Coordinates of C-alpha atoms in Angstrom, one line a residue:
X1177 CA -11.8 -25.0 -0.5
X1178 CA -9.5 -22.0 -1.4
X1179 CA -6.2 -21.9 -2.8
X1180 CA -3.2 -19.1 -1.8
X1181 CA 0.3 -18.9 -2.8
X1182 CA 2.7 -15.9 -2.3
X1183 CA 6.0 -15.9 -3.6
X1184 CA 9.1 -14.7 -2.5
X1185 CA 12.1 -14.5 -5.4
X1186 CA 15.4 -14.4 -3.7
X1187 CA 19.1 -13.1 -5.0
X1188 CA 20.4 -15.7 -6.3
X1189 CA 23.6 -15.4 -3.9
X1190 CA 21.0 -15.5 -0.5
X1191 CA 21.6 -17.8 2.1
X1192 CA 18.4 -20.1 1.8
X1193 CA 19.4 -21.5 5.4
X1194 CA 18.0 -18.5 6.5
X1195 CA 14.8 -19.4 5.0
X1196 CA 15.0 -23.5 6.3
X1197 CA 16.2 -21.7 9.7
X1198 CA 13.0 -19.3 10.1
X1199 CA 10.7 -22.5 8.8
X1200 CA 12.5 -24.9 11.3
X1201 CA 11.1 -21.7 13.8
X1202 CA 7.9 -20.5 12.7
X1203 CA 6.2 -23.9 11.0
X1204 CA 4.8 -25.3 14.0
X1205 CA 2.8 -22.4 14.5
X1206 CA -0.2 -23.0 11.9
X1207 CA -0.2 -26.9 12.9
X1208 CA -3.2 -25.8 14.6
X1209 CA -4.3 -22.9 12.7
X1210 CA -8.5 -22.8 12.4
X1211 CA -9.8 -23.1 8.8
X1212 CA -6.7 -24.3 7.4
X1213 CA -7.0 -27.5 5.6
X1214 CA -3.4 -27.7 5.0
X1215 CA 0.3 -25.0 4.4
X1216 CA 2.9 -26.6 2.6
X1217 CA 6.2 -24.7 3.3
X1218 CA 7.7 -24.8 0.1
X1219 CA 11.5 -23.4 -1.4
X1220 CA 13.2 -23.9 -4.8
X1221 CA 16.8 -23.1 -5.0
X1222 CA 18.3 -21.9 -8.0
X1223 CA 20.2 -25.3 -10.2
X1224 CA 18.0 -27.6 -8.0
X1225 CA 15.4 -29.6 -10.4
X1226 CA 15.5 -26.9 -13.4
X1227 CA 14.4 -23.7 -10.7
X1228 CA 16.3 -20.2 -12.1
X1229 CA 15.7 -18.8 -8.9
X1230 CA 16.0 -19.1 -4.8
X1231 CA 12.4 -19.0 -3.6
X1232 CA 10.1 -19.1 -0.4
X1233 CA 6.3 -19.9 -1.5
X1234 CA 4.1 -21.4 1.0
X1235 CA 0.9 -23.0 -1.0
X1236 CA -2.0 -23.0 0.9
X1237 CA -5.4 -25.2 1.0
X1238 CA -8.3 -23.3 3.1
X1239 CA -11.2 -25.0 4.6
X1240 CA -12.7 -21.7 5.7
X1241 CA -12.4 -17.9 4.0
X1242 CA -12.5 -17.0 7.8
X1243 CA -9.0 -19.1 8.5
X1244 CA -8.0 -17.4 5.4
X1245 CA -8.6 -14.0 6.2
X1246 CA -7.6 -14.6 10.3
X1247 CA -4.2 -15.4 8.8
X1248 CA -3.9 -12.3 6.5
X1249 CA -5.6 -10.2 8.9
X1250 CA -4.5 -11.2 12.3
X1251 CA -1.1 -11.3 12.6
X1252 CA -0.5 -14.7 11.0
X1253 CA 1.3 -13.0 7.8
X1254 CA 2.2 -9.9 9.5
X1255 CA 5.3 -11.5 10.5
X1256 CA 6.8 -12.5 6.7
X1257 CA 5.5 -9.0 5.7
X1258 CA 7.7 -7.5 8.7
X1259 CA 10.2 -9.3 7.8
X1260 CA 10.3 -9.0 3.7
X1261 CA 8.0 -7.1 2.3
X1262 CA 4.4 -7.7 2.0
X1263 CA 4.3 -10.2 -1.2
X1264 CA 0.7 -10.3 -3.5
X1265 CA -0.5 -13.6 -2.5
X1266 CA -2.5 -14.7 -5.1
X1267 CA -6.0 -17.0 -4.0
X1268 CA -7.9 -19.7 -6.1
X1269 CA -11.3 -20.9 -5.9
X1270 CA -11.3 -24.5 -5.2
X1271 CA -12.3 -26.7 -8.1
X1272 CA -11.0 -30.8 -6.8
X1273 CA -8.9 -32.1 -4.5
X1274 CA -7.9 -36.2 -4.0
X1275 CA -6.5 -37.7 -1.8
X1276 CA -3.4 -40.2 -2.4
X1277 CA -1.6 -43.3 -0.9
X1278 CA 2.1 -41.1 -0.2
X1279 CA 2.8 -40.5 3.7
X1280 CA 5.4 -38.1 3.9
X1281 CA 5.8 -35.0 1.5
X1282 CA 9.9 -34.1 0.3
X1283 CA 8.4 -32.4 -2.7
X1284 CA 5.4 -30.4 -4.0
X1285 CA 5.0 -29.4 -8.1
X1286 CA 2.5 -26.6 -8.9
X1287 CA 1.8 -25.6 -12.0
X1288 CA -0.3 -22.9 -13.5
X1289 CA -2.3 -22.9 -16.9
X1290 CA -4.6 -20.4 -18.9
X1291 CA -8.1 -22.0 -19.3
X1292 CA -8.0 -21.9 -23.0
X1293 CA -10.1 -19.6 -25.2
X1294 CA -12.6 -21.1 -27.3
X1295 CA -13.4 -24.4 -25.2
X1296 CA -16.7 -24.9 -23.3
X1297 CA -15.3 -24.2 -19.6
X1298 CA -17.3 -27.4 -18.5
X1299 CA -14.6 -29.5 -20.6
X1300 CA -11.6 -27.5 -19.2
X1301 CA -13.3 -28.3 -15.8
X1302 CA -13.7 -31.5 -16.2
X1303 CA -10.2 -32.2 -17.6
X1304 CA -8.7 -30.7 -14.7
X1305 CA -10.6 -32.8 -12.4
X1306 CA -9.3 -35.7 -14.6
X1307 CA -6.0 -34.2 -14.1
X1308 CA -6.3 -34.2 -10.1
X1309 CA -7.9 -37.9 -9.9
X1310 CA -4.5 -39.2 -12.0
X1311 CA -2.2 -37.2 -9.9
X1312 CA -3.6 -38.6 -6.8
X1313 CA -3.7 -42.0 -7.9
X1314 CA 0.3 -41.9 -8.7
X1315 CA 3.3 -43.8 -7.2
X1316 CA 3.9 -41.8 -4.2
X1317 CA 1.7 -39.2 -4.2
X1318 CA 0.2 -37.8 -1.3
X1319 CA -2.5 -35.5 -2.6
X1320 CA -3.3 -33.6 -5.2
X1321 CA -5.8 -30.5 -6.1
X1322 CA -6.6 -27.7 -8.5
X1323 CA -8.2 -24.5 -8.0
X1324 CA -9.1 -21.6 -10.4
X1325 CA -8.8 -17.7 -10.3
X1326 CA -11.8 -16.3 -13.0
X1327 CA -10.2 -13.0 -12.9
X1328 CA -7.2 -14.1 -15.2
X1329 CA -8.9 -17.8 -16.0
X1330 CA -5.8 -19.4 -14.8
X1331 CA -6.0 -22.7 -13.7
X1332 CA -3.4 -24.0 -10.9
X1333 CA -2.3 -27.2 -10.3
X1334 CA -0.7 -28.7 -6.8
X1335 CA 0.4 -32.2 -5.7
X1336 CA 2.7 -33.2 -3.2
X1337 CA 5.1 -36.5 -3.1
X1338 CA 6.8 -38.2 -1.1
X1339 CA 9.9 -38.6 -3.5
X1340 CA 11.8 -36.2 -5.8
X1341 CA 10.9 -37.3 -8.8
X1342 CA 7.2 -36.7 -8.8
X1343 CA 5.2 -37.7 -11.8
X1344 CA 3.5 -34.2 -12.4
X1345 CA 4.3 -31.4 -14.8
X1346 CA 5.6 -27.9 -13.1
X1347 CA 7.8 -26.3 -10.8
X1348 CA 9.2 -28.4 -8.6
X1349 CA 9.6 -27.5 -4.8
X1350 CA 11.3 -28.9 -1.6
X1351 CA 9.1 -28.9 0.9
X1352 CA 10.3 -28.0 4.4
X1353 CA 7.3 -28.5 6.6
X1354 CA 3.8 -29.3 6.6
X1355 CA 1.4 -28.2 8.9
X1356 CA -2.3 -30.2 8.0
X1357 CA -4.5 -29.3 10.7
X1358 CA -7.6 -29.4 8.5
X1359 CA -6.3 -31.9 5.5
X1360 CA -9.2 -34.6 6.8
X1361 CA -11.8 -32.0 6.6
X1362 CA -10.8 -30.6 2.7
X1363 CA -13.4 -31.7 0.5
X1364 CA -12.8 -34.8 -1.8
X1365 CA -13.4 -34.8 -5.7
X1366 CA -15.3 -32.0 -7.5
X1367 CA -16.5 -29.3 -5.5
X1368 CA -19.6 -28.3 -7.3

């Protein structure tokens, strides 16, 4: 499994109907996409559950790196990059992902956290995967998963719910759309 987010910081005067417009358009088109465990269309809005900003950031869970890199290199994300500017779209390295009882997703939380210095990594592992199992097993949670990127040992954290007031610590999104083509095929519990 491999993570990706990219996000896209808006003015904080933008029209973020444009962006529920262009999902309402465009989101159907990766409900089939190969490799692609699941793309959760994902916006904050500036005053809206403590987010500062107006933001578009899709969060991704891969099955394949070939889905992955079909989307980034054929044509998939040529279209947002046509449109506003080719964002850095940071990728993970799949560490757990559960399962939960939820069944529709209004709202996603991702947060990110430094593996701390001066641990053994296996305990910082191991407490994330502790983190995921409790996160999954909460009232109205649909799923939940964490992924790591060694280059900045920077743990991130993802869950969605089917309510607004999730039981997770984070930034909060609104999720507009969910395509899941692959979601039965992502790997459950520790990958390793």
């Amino acid at each position: 499994m491999h993570a990706m987010q990219y996000e896209l910081t808006l003015p904080a005067d933008y029209d973020m109907g444009v962006i529920r417009d262009r999902v309402d358009r465009v989101g159907k088109l990766l409900d089939d996409w190969d490799g692609l465990g699941l793309k959760a269309y994902l916006i904050r809005e500036r005053g809206r559950h403590g987010s500062p900003v107006h933001q578009y950031a899709p969060f991704y869970l891969w099955n394949t790196v070939e889905g992955m890199n079909s989307f980034l290199w054929g044509g998939g994300f040529q279209g947002l990059s046509d449109d506003f500017g080719r964002p850095s779209a940071r990728q993970w390295t799949g560490l757990a992902y559960e399962e939960g009882q939820g069944s529709r997703a209004r709202c996603a939380v991702r947060r990110r956290q430094p593996v701390p210095e001066g641990v053994l990594l296996a305990d910082a592992v191991e407490d994330a995967v502790g983190e995921v199992r409790r996160l999954a097993a909460g009232d109205g949670a649909l799923l939940a998963a964490v992924a790591v990127d060694t280059s900045r040992w920077e743990l991130v954290h993802f869950s969605l719910w089917e309510h607004d007031a999730p039981r997770a610590d984070g930034e909060v999104y609104e999720v507009l759309h969910l395509s899941a083509p692959g979601r039965d095929r992502l790997p459950r519990g520790r990958q390793w």
